[in-house]
C-alpha cells in the first residue's frame, strides 16, 4: 500500500498537520486505524465528493476490496472547526459527506478539479490546500483561544495533566472547559488526554523490541500496568502484547 505525507502550505501550517495520499492494493484487505486526536477530510476516486472523519474514541477497521486512490488533509487537534461548518462533537466517530458540510456545489466543484487533474500527486493535494486557504480567510472567527491553550497544555504534559488542574490553570469550570472541547475538539478533555498517553505508548511499543510493560506504563502516565492494558483494549481493541507482536512480526 502506497502512503505518503507532505508538509502543508506554509499559511496552513498552524492548522494542518499534513496533506497525504494513499493507494490501496487491488486485493481484499482490512487495516486497523487507531485514534490519533485528529480530524481528516478524504477524497477517494471510488466516491469522488469526499467525506470528513471526525475524532475517534476507539480503533476502527477499514475494509477495501479493490484499488482505491485517496487524497486527504489531516488537521491539527482543535483546528478542523475553522474549516467545517458544524460543532465537532457531531462528527465524533462519524463519517460525514463533505457536501453536507460545504454544500453540494462547492463539494462537486472541488471533486471535479481533483479527479480530472492529471497533475502529480503533490500538485493534486495543492488543489485541496487552495480550497482550505479560501475557507480560512472567511471563517477565522471560529477559533477558540481557551481550547488552543488547553490543548497545548495537555499535549506538553503527554496527557498527564488532570482535567481539574487544567480548568484551574485557565480559571474556568470543568463544565465550561468540557463544553468548549465538545464544540471545537469533538472529545472531552479527559478522553483527549487518554489518547495522548495511548499514542505515546504505541509509539514506544513500535520501537521497543522487548518492552518492560510495568515500566512502560509508568513512563507514559498510567497508574499501573492494568490501566495500560485497559486503555489498549478500549482504544485499540487489543492487548499491548498483541499490539507489539503485530508490529514486530509483519511479513
Short mmCIF file of C-alpha atoms in Angstrom, two decimals:
data_model
loop_
_atom_site.label_atom_id
_atom_site.label_comp_id
_atom_site.label_asym_id
_atom_site.label_seq_id
_atom_site.Cartn_x
_atom_site.Cartn_y
_atom_site.Cartn_z
CA UNK A 1 0.00 0.00 0.00
CA UNK A 2 1.34 3.40 -1.01
CA UNK A 3 1.09 6.10 1.70
CA UNK A 4 2.88 9.44 1.71
CA UNK A 5 2.56 12.56 3.90
CA UNK A 6 3.54 16.06 2.81
CA UNK A 7 4.07 19.24 4.82
CA UNK A 8 1.19 21.67 4.29
CA UNK A 9 1.31 25.06 2.61
CA UNK A 10 3.12 27.49 4.97
CA UNK A 11 -0.05 29.54 5.51
CA UNK A 12 -1.83 26.37 6.67
CA UNK A 13 0.95 25.05 8.90
CA UNK A 14 -0.65 26.35 12.11
CA UNK A 15 -3.86 24.44 11.36
CA UNK A 16 -2.96 21.42 9.26
CA UNK A 17 -0.77 18.54 10.39
CA UNK A 18 -0.20 17.25 6.84
CA UNK A 19 -1.75 16.55 3.49
CA UNK A 20 -1.45 12.93 2.44
CA UNK A 21 -2.07 10.49 -0.36
CA UNK A 22 -2.58 6.74 -0.41
CA UNK A 23 -3.23 3.97 -2.88
CA UNK A 24 -4.80 0.76 -1.60
CA UNK A 25 -3.87 -2.52 -3.31
CA UNK A 26 -6.22 -4.38 -5.59
CA UNK A 27 -6.80 -7.37 -3.33
CA UNK A 28 -9.33 -7.55 -0.47
CA UNK A 29 -7.79 -6.44 2.81
CA UNK A 30 -8.61 -4.81 6.15
CA UNK A 31 -6.48 -2.47 8.23
CA UNK A 32 -6.96 -1.05 11.70
CA UNK A 33 -6.95 2.72 12.21
CA UNK A 34 -6.13 3.93 15.72
CA UNK A 35 -7.49 7.11 17.34
CA UNK A 36 -4.98 9.96 16.83
CA UNK A 37 -6.77 13.09 18.15
CA UNK A 38 -7.08 14.46 14.60
CA UNK A 39 -9.86 15.09 12.07
CA UNK A 40 -9.30 14.21 8.40
CA UNK A 41 -11.10 15.00 5.17
CA UNK A 42 -10.62 12.36 2.48
CA UNK A 43 -11.37 12.30 -1.25
CA UNK A 44 -11.37 8.89 -2.95
CA UNK A 45 -11.70 8.02 -6.60
CA UNK A 46 -14.35 5.44 -5.61
CA UNK A 47 -16.65 8.21 -4.26
CA UNK A 48 -15.26 11.48 -5.51
CA UNK A 49 -17.06 14.17 -3.48
CA UNK A 50 -15.18 13.45 -0.26
CA UNK A 51 -16.03 12.90 3.40
CA UNK A 52 -14.85 14.06 6.82
CA UNK A 53 -13.83 11.57 9.50
CA UNK A 54 -14.36 13.02 12.97
CA UNK A 55 -12.38 12.45 16.13
CA UNK A 56 -12.23 8.77 17.03
CA UNK A 57 -12.84 7.38 20.51
CA UNK A 58 -11.59 3.90 19.59
CA UNK A 59 -9.98 1.99 16.74
CA UNK A 60 -11.90 1.22 13.55
CA UNK A 61 -11.42 -1.45 10.89
CA UNK A 62 -11.35 -0.22 7.29
CA UNK A 63 -12.03 -2.78 4.57
CA UNK A 64 -11.17 -2.46 0.89
CA UNK A 65 -11.84 -4.90 -1.94
CA UNK A 66 -10.34 -3.05 -4.91
CA UNK A 67 -7.73 -0.40 -5.74
CA UNK A 68 -8.63 2.99 -4.21
CA UNK A 69 -6.77 6.27 -4.51
CA UNK A 70 -7.08 8.71 -1.61
CA UNK A 71 -6.15 12.40 -1.34
CA UNK A 72 -6.59 13.90 2.11
CA UNK A 73 -5.87 16.56 4.70
CA UNK A 74 -5.26 15.93 8.41
CA UNK A 75 -5.95 18.82 10.76
CA UNK A 76 -4.11 19.52 13.98
CA UNK A 77 -6.16 18.95 17.16
CA UNK A 78 -8.78 21.63 17.65
CA UNK A 79 -8.28 23.20 14.21
CA UNK A 80 -10.81 21.44 11.98
CA UNK A 81 -13.63 23.61 13.37
CA UNK A 82 -12.15 26.53 11.42
CA UNK A 83 -12.89 24.75 8.15
CA UNK A 84 -16.04 22.76 8.90
CA UNK A 85 -19.42 24.40 9.40
CA UNK A 86 -20.50 22.29 12.37
CA UNK A 87 -19.62 21.67 16.04
CA UNK A 88 -17.11 18.83 16.05
CA UNK A 89 -18.92 16.62 18.56
CA UNK A 90 -21.45 15.96 15.78
CA UNK A 91 -18.68 14.30 13.77
CA UNK A 92 -17.16 12.20 16.57
CA UNK A 93 -16.90 8.55 15.50
CA UNK A 94 -18.73 9.51 12.30
CA UNK A 95 -18.04 9.73 8.59
CA UNK A 96 -19.92 12.68 7.05
CA UNK A 97 -20.06 13.51 3.34
CA UNK A 98 -18.38 16.82 2.67
CA UNK A 99 -21.33 18.11 0.62
CA UNK A 100 -23.34 18.18 3.87
CA UNK A 101 -20.72 20.47 5.40
CA UNK A 102 -19.66 22.63 2.45
CA UNK A 103 -22.68 22.40 0.15
CA UNK A 104 -23.20 20.20 -2.89
CA UNK A 105 -21.99 22.72 -5.47
CA UNK A 106 -18.79 23.52 -3.59
CA UNK A 107 -18.05 19.84 -2.93
CA UNK A 108 -18.72 18.95 -6.55
CA UNK A 109 -16.51 21.75 -7.86
CA UNK A 110 -13.58 20.61 -5.74
CA UNK A 111 -14.05 16.92 -6.59
CA UNK A 112 -14.14 17.70 -10.29
CA UNK A 113 -10.91 19.70 -10.01
CA UNK A 114 -9.22 16.83 -8.15
CA UNK A 115 -10.26 13.87 -10.26
CA UNK A 116 -9.98 15.47 -13.69
CA UNK A 117 -6.45 16.62 -12.95
CA UNK A 118 -3.56 14.60 -14.35
CA UNK A 119 -1.04 16.56 -12.27
CA UNK A 120 1.45 14.79 -9.98
CA UNK A 121 0.23 13.71 -6.57
CA UNK A 122 1.59 16.72 -4.66
CA UNK A 123 0.07 19.14 -7.16
CA UNK A 124 -3.33 17.49 -6.73
CA UNK A 125 -3.06 17.94 -2.98
CA UNK A 126 -2.32 21.62 -3.60
CA UNK A 127 -5.85 21.90 -5.05
CA UNK A 128 -7.18 20.91 -1.62
CA UNK A 129 -4.87 23.41 0.07
CA UNK A 130 -6.14 26.25 -2.10
CA UNK A 131 -9.71 25.46 -1.03
CA UNK A 132 -8.68 25.41 2.63
CA UNK A 133 -6.92 28.77 2.27
CA UNK A 134 -10.06 30.23 0.72
CA UNK A 135 -12.17 28.96 3.61
CA UNK A 136 -9.69 30.08 6.26
CA UNK A 137 -9.99 33.69 5.12
CA UNK A 138 -13.74 33.72 5.76
CA UNK A 139 -14.02 31.53 8.87
CA UNK A 140 -11.30 32.77 11.24
CA UNK A 141 -13.93 33.71 13.85
CA UNK A 142 -14.43 30.03 14.75
CA UNK A 143 -11.10 29.72 16.59
CA UNK A 144 -11.22 29.34 20.39
CA UNK A 145 -8.14 30.65 22.28
CA UNK A 146 -9.04 28.82 25.51
CA UNK A 147 -9.24 25.49 23.71
CA UNK A 148 -5.93 26.05 21.91
CA UNK A 149 -4.14 26.88 25.15
CA UNK A 150 -5.68 23.90 26.92
CA UNK A 151 -4.69 21.57 24.06
CA UNK A 152 -1.10 22.77 24.20
CA UNK A 153 -1.02 22.19 27.96
CA UNK A 154 -2.41 18.66 27.60
CA UNK A 155 -0.06 17.73 24.77
CA UNK A 156 3.02 19.16 26.50
CA UNK A 157 2.18 17.07 29.58
CA UNK A 158 1.77 13.95 27.46
CA UNK A 159 -1.83 13.69 28.65
CA UNK A 160 -0.76 13.55 32.30
CA UNK A 161 -2.43 16.83 33.32
CA UNK A 162 -5.67 16.22 35.20
CA UNK A 163 -8.81 17.96 33.99
CA UNK A 164 -9.30 19.67 37.37
CA UNK A 165 -5.77 21.10 37.17
CA UNK A 166 -6.31 22.15 33.57
CA UNK A 167 -9.54 24.02 34.38
CA UNK A 168 -7.92 25.71 37.39
CA UNK A 169 -4.93 26.75 35.27
CA UNK A 170 -7.24 28.75 33.00
CA UNK A 171 -9.66 29.87 35.74
CA UNK A 172 -12.71 28.18 34.21
CA UNK A 173 -15.06 25.48 35.42
CA UNK A 174 -14.71 21.88 34.29
CA UNK A 175 -18.15 22.17 32.70
CA UNK A 176 -17.16 25.21 30.63
CA UNK A 177 -13.93 23.58 29.51
CA UNK A 178 -15.77 20.39 28.56
CA UNK A 179 -18.35 22.35 26.55
CA UNK A 180 -15.62 24.18 24.64
CA UNK A 181 -13.84 20.90 23.90
CA UNK A 182 -17.10 19.35 22.77
CA UNK A 183 -17.61 22.05 20.14
CA UNK A 184 -14.06 22.75 19.00
CA UNK A 185 -12.30 19.39 19.51
CA UNK A 186 -15.00 16.74 19.47
CA UNK A 187 -13.81 14.86 22.55
CA UNK A 188 -13.85 15.58 26.26
CA UNK A 189 -10.59 16.85 27.78
CA UNK A 190 -10.28 13.57 29.70
CA UNK A 191 -10.59 11.38 26.61
CA UNK A 192 -8.26 13.65 24.63
CA UNK A 193 -5.65 13.21 27.41
CA UNK A 194 -6.14 9.41 27.40
CA UNK A 195 -5.48 9.29 23.67
CA UNK A 196 -2.35 11.45 24.13
CA UNK A 197 -0.98 8.87 26.58
CA UNK A 198 -2.07 5.99 24.34
CA UNK A 199 -0.35 7.46 21.28
CA UNK A 200 2.92 7.87 23.17
CA UNK A 201 2.70 4.31 24.43
CA UNK A 202 2.01 2.89 20.96
CA UNK A 203 4.95 4.84 19.52
CA UNK A 204 7.24 3.41 22.21
CA UNK A 205 5.99 -0.14 21.66
CA UNK A 206 6.66 0.11 17.92
CA UNK A 207 10.34 0.93 18.56
CA UNK A 208 10.99 -1.34 21.56
CA UNK A 209 11.93 -4.99 20.82
CA UNK A 210 11.16 -6.29 24.34
CA UNK A 211 9.08 -3.84 26.39
CA UNK A 212 9.06 -3.84 30.17
CA UNK A 213 5.29 -3.39 30.44
CA UNK A 214 5.20 -2.17 34.02
CA UNK A 215 7.90 0.42 33.36
CA UNK A 216 6.33 1.49 30.08
CA UNK A 217 3.03 2.08 31.89
CA UNK A 218 4.73 4.34 34.43
CA UNK A 219 6.75 6.15 31.77
CA UNK A 220 3.62 7.20 29.90
CA UNK A 221 1.39 8.32 32.74
CA UNK A 222 -0.52 5.15 33.60
CA UNK A 223 -1.18 4.32 37.24
CA UNK A 224 -0.05 0.73 36.66
CA UNK A 225 0.17 -1.98 34.03
CA UNK A 226 -3.51 -2.94 34.36
CA UNK A 227 -4.54 0.61 33.39
CA UNK A 228 -2.29 0.38 30.32
CA UNK A 229 -3.96 -2.90 29.33
CA UNK A 230 -7.42 -1.41 29.88
CA UNK A 231 -6.70 1.57 27.62
CA UNK A 232 -5.30 -0.63 24.86
CA UNK A 233 -8.35 -2.88 24.98
CA UNK A 234 -10.69 0.13 24.75
CA UNK A 235 -8.74 2.27 22.28
CA UNK A 236 -7.02 -0.34 20.09
CA UNK A 237 -9.26 -3.35 20.53
CA UNK A 238 -6.18 -5.33 21.51
CA UNK A 239 -3.81 -6.02 24.39
CA UNK A 240 -0.40 -4.29 24.46
CA UNK A 241 1.30 -7.66 23.94
CA UNK A 242 -0.70 -8.47 20.81
CA UNK A 243 -0.22 -4.94 19.51
CA UNK A 244 3.55 -5.36 19.99
CA UNK A 245 3.53 -8.76 18.28
CA UNK A 246 1.59 -7.45 15.26
CA UNK A 247 4.01 -4.53 14.84
CA UNK A 248 7.18 -6.63 15.14
CA UNK A 249 6.13 -9.70 13.17
CA UNK A 250 4.90 -8.29 9.89
CA UNK A 251 5.91 -10.44 6.94
#
